[in-house]
CSV table of C-alpha atoms in Angstrom, one decimal:
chain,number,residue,atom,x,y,z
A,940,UNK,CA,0.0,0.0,0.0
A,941,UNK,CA,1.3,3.2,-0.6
A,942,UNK,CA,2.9,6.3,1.8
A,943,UNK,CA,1.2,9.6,1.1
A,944,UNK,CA,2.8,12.6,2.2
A,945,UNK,CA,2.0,14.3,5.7
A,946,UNK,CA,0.8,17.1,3.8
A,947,UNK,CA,-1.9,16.2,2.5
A,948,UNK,CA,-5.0,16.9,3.2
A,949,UNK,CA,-7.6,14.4,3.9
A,950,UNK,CA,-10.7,15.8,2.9
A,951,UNK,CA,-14.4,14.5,3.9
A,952,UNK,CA,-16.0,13.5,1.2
A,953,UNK,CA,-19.8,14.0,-0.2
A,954,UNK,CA,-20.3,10.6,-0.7
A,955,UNK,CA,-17.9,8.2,0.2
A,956,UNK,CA,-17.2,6.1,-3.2
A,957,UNK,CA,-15.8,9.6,-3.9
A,958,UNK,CA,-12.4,9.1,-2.2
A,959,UNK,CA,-11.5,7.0,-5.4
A,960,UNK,CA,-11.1,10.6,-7.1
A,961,UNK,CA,-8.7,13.6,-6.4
A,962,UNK,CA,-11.3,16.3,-5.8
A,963,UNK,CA,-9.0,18.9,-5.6
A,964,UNK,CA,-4.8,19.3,-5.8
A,965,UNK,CA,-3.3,17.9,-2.5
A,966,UNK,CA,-6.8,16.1,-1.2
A,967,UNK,CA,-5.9,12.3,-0.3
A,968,UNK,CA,-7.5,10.0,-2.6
A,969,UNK,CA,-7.8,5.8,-2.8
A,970,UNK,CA,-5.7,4.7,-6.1
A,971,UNK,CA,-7.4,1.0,-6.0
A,972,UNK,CA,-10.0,-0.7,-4.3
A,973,UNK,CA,-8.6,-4.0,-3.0
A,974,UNK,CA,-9.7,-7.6,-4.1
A,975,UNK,CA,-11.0,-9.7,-1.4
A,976,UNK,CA,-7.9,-11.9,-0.9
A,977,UNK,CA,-6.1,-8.5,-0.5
A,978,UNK,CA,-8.2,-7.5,2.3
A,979,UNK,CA,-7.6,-10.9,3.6
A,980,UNK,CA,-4.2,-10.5,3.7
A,981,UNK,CA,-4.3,-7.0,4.6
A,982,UNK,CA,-5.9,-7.7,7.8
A,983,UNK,CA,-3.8,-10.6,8.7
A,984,UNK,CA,-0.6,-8.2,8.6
A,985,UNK,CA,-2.3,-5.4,10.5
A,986,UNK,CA,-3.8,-6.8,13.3
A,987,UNK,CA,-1.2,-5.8,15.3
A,988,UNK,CA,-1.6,-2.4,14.1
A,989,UNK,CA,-0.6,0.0,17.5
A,990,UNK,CA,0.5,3.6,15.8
A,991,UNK,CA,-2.4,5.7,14.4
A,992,UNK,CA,-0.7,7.8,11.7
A,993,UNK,CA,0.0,4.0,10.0
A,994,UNK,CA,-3.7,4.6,9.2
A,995,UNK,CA,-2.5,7.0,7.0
A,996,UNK,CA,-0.8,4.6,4.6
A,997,UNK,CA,-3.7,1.6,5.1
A,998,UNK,CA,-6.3,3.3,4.8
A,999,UNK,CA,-7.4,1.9,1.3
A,1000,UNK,CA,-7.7,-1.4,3.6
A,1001,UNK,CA,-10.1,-0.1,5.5
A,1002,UNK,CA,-11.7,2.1,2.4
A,1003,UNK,CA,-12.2,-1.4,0.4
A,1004,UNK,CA,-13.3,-3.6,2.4
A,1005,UNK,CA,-16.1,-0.7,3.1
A,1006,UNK,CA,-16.6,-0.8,-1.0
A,1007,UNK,CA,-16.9,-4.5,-0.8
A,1008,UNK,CA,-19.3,-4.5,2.3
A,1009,UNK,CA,-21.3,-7.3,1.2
A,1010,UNK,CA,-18.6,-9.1,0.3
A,1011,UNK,CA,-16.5,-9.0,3.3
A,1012,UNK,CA,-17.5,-11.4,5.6
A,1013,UNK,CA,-18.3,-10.5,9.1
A,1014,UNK,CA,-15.4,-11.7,11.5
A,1015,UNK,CA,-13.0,-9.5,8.8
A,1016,UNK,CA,-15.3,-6.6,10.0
A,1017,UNK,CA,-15.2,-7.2,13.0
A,1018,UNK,CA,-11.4,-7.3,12.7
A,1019,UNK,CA,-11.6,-4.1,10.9
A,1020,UNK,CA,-13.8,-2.2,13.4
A,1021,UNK,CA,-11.7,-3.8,16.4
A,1022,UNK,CA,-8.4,-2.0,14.8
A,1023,UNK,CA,-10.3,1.0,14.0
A,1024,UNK,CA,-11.1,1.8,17.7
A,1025,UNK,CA,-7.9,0.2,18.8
A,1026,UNK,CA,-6.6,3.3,16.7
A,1027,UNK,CA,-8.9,5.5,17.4
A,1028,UNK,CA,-8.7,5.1,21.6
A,1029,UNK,CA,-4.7,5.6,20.8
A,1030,UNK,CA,-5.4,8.7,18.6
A,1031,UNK,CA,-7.8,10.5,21.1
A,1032,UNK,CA,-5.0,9.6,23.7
A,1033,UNK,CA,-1.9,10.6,21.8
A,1034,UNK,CA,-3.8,13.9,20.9
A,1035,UNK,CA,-6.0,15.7,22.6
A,1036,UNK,CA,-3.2,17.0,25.1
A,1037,UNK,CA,-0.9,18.1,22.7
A,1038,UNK,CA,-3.5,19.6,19.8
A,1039,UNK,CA,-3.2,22.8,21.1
A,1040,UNK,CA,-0.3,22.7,22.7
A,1041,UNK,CA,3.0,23.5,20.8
A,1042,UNK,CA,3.0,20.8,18.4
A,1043,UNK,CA,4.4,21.7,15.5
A,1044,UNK,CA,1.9,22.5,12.1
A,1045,UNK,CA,2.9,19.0,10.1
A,1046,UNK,CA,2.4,17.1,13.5
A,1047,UNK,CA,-0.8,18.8,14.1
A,1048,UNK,CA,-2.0,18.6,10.7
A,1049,UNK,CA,-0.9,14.9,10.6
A,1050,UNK,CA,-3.0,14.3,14.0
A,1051,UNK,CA,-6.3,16.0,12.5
A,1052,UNK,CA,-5.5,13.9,9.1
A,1053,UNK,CA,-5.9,10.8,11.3
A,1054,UNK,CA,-8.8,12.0,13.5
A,1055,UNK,CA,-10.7,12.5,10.1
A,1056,UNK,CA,-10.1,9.7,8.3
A,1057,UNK,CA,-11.4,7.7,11.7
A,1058,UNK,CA,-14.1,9.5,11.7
A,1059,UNK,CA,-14.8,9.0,8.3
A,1060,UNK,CA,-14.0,5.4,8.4
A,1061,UNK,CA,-16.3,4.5,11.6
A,1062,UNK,CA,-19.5,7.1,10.0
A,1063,UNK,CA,-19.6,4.6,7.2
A,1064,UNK,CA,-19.5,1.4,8.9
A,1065,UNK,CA,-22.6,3.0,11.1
A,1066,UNK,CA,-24.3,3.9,7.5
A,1067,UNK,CA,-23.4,0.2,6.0
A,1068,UNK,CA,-24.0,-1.9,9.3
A,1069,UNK,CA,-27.5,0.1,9.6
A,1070,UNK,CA,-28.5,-0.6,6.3
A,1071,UNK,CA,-27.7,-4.3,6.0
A,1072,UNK,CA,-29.4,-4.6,9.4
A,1073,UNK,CA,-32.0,-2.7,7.7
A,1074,UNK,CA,-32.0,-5.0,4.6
A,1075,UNK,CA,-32.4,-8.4,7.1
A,1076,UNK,CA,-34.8,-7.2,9.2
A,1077,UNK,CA,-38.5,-8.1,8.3
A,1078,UNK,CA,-41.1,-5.5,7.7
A,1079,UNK,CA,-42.7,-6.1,11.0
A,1080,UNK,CA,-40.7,-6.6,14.0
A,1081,UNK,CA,-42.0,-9.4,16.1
A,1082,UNK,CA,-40.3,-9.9,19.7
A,1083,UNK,CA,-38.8,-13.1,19.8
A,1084,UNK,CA,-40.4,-15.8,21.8
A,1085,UNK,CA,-38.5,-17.4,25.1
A,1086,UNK,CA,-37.7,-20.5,23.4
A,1087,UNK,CA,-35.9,-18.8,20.3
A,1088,UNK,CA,-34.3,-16.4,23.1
A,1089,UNK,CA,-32.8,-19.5,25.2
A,1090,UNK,CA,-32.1,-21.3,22.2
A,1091,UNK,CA,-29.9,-18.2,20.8
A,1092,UNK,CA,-28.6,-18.1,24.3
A,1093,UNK,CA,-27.6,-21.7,24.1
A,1094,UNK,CA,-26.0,-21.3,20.9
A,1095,UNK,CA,-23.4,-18.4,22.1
A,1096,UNK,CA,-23.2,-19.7,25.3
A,1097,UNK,CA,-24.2,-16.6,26.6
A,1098,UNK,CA,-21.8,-14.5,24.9
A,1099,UNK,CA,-22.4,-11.7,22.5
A,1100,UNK,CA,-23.1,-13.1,19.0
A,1101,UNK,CA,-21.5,-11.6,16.1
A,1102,UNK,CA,-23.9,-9.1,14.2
A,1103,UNK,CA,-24.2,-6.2,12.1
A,1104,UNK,CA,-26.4,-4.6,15.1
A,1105,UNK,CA,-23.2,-5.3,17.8
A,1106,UNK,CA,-20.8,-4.1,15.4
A,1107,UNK,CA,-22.7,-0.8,14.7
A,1108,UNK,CA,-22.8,-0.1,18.5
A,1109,UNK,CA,-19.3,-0.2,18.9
A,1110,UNK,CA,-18.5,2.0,16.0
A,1111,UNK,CA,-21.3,4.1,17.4
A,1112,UNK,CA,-19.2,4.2,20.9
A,1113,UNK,CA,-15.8,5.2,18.4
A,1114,UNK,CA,-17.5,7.9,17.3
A,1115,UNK,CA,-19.1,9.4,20.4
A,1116,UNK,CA,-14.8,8.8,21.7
A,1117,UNK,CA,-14.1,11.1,19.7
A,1118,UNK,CA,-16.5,13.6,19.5
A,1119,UNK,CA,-16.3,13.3,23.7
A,1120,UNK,CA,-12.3,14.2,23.0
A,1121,UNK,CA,-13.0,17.7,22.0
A,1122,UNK,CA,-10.2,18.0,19.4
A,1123,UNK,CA,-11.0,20.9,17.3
A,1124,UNK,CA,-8.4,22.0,14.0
């Protein structure tokens, strides 16, 4: 995956398949959208991922296997969205007592570059895990009945099951992170 340069400037996007385009001179763009075995392979090697400004040069991961939503299967996004806040508690951490005080204006503009592209990053998963939940959900909710909630139970043996709905709530508590850090540019 490629560097990009500290100076540029990661710009929020009107829609978010428009990050494959340079929408003006110096904005961060995607150059490719990764296959499926990429993404694979991408998350394998970043799993371990502990610096945020490293986000800098993966995010095309994280931008892909967003592209590929329905593709991707869910443990690789919950893989995805566990890095993302691993980042994103680190970022908040790392920044919000130095943003305003004497950091210098690349390592500033480097911190905001990260805090945006998290932000960016965990607002989409929110929009996609919504909508497929969305998408599943019958017209008409009907409350489980006690046998299907034991039996569920049973099955995860009483641990959180893996779904679009748990995954959106912890992007949900990412985002609310970082709004609660009160970094401003």
């Amino acid at each position: 995956m490629s560097s990009i340069n500290v100076s540029t400037t990661f710009d929020l996007p009107n829609q978010f398949e428009d990050l494959q385009k340079q929408l003006a001179t110096g904005s961060y763009y995607v150059q490719k959208v990764l296959d499926l075995v990429d993404i694979n392979i991408g998350l394998q090697n970043h799993a371990r991922i502990e610096k945020p400004k490293e986000l800098l040069d993966i995010f095309p991961l994280f931008y892909s296997i967003l592209i590929r939503f329905d593709n991707v299967s869910i443990t690789e996004h919950d893989q995805a969205v566990e890095i993302l806040l691993r980042l994103t508690a680190s970022e908040v951490s790392e920044a919000r007592p130095g943003i305003h005080l004497g950091l210098s204006d690349e390592d500033r503009h480097s911190h905001l570059n990260v805090i945006k592209m998290l932000s960016c990053l965990i607002a989409e998963y929110i929009i996609r895990f919504d909508n497929d939940q969305t998408n599943k959900s019958p017209d008409v909710d009907m409350p489980p009945s006690k046998k299907r909630k034991k039996a569920k139970a049973s099955k995860t043996n009483g641990e959180s099951s893996l779904t679009s709905d748990s995954l959106r709530d912890k992007c949900l508590k990412g985002l609310c992170d970082i709004i609660r850090s009160h970094i401003k540019p």
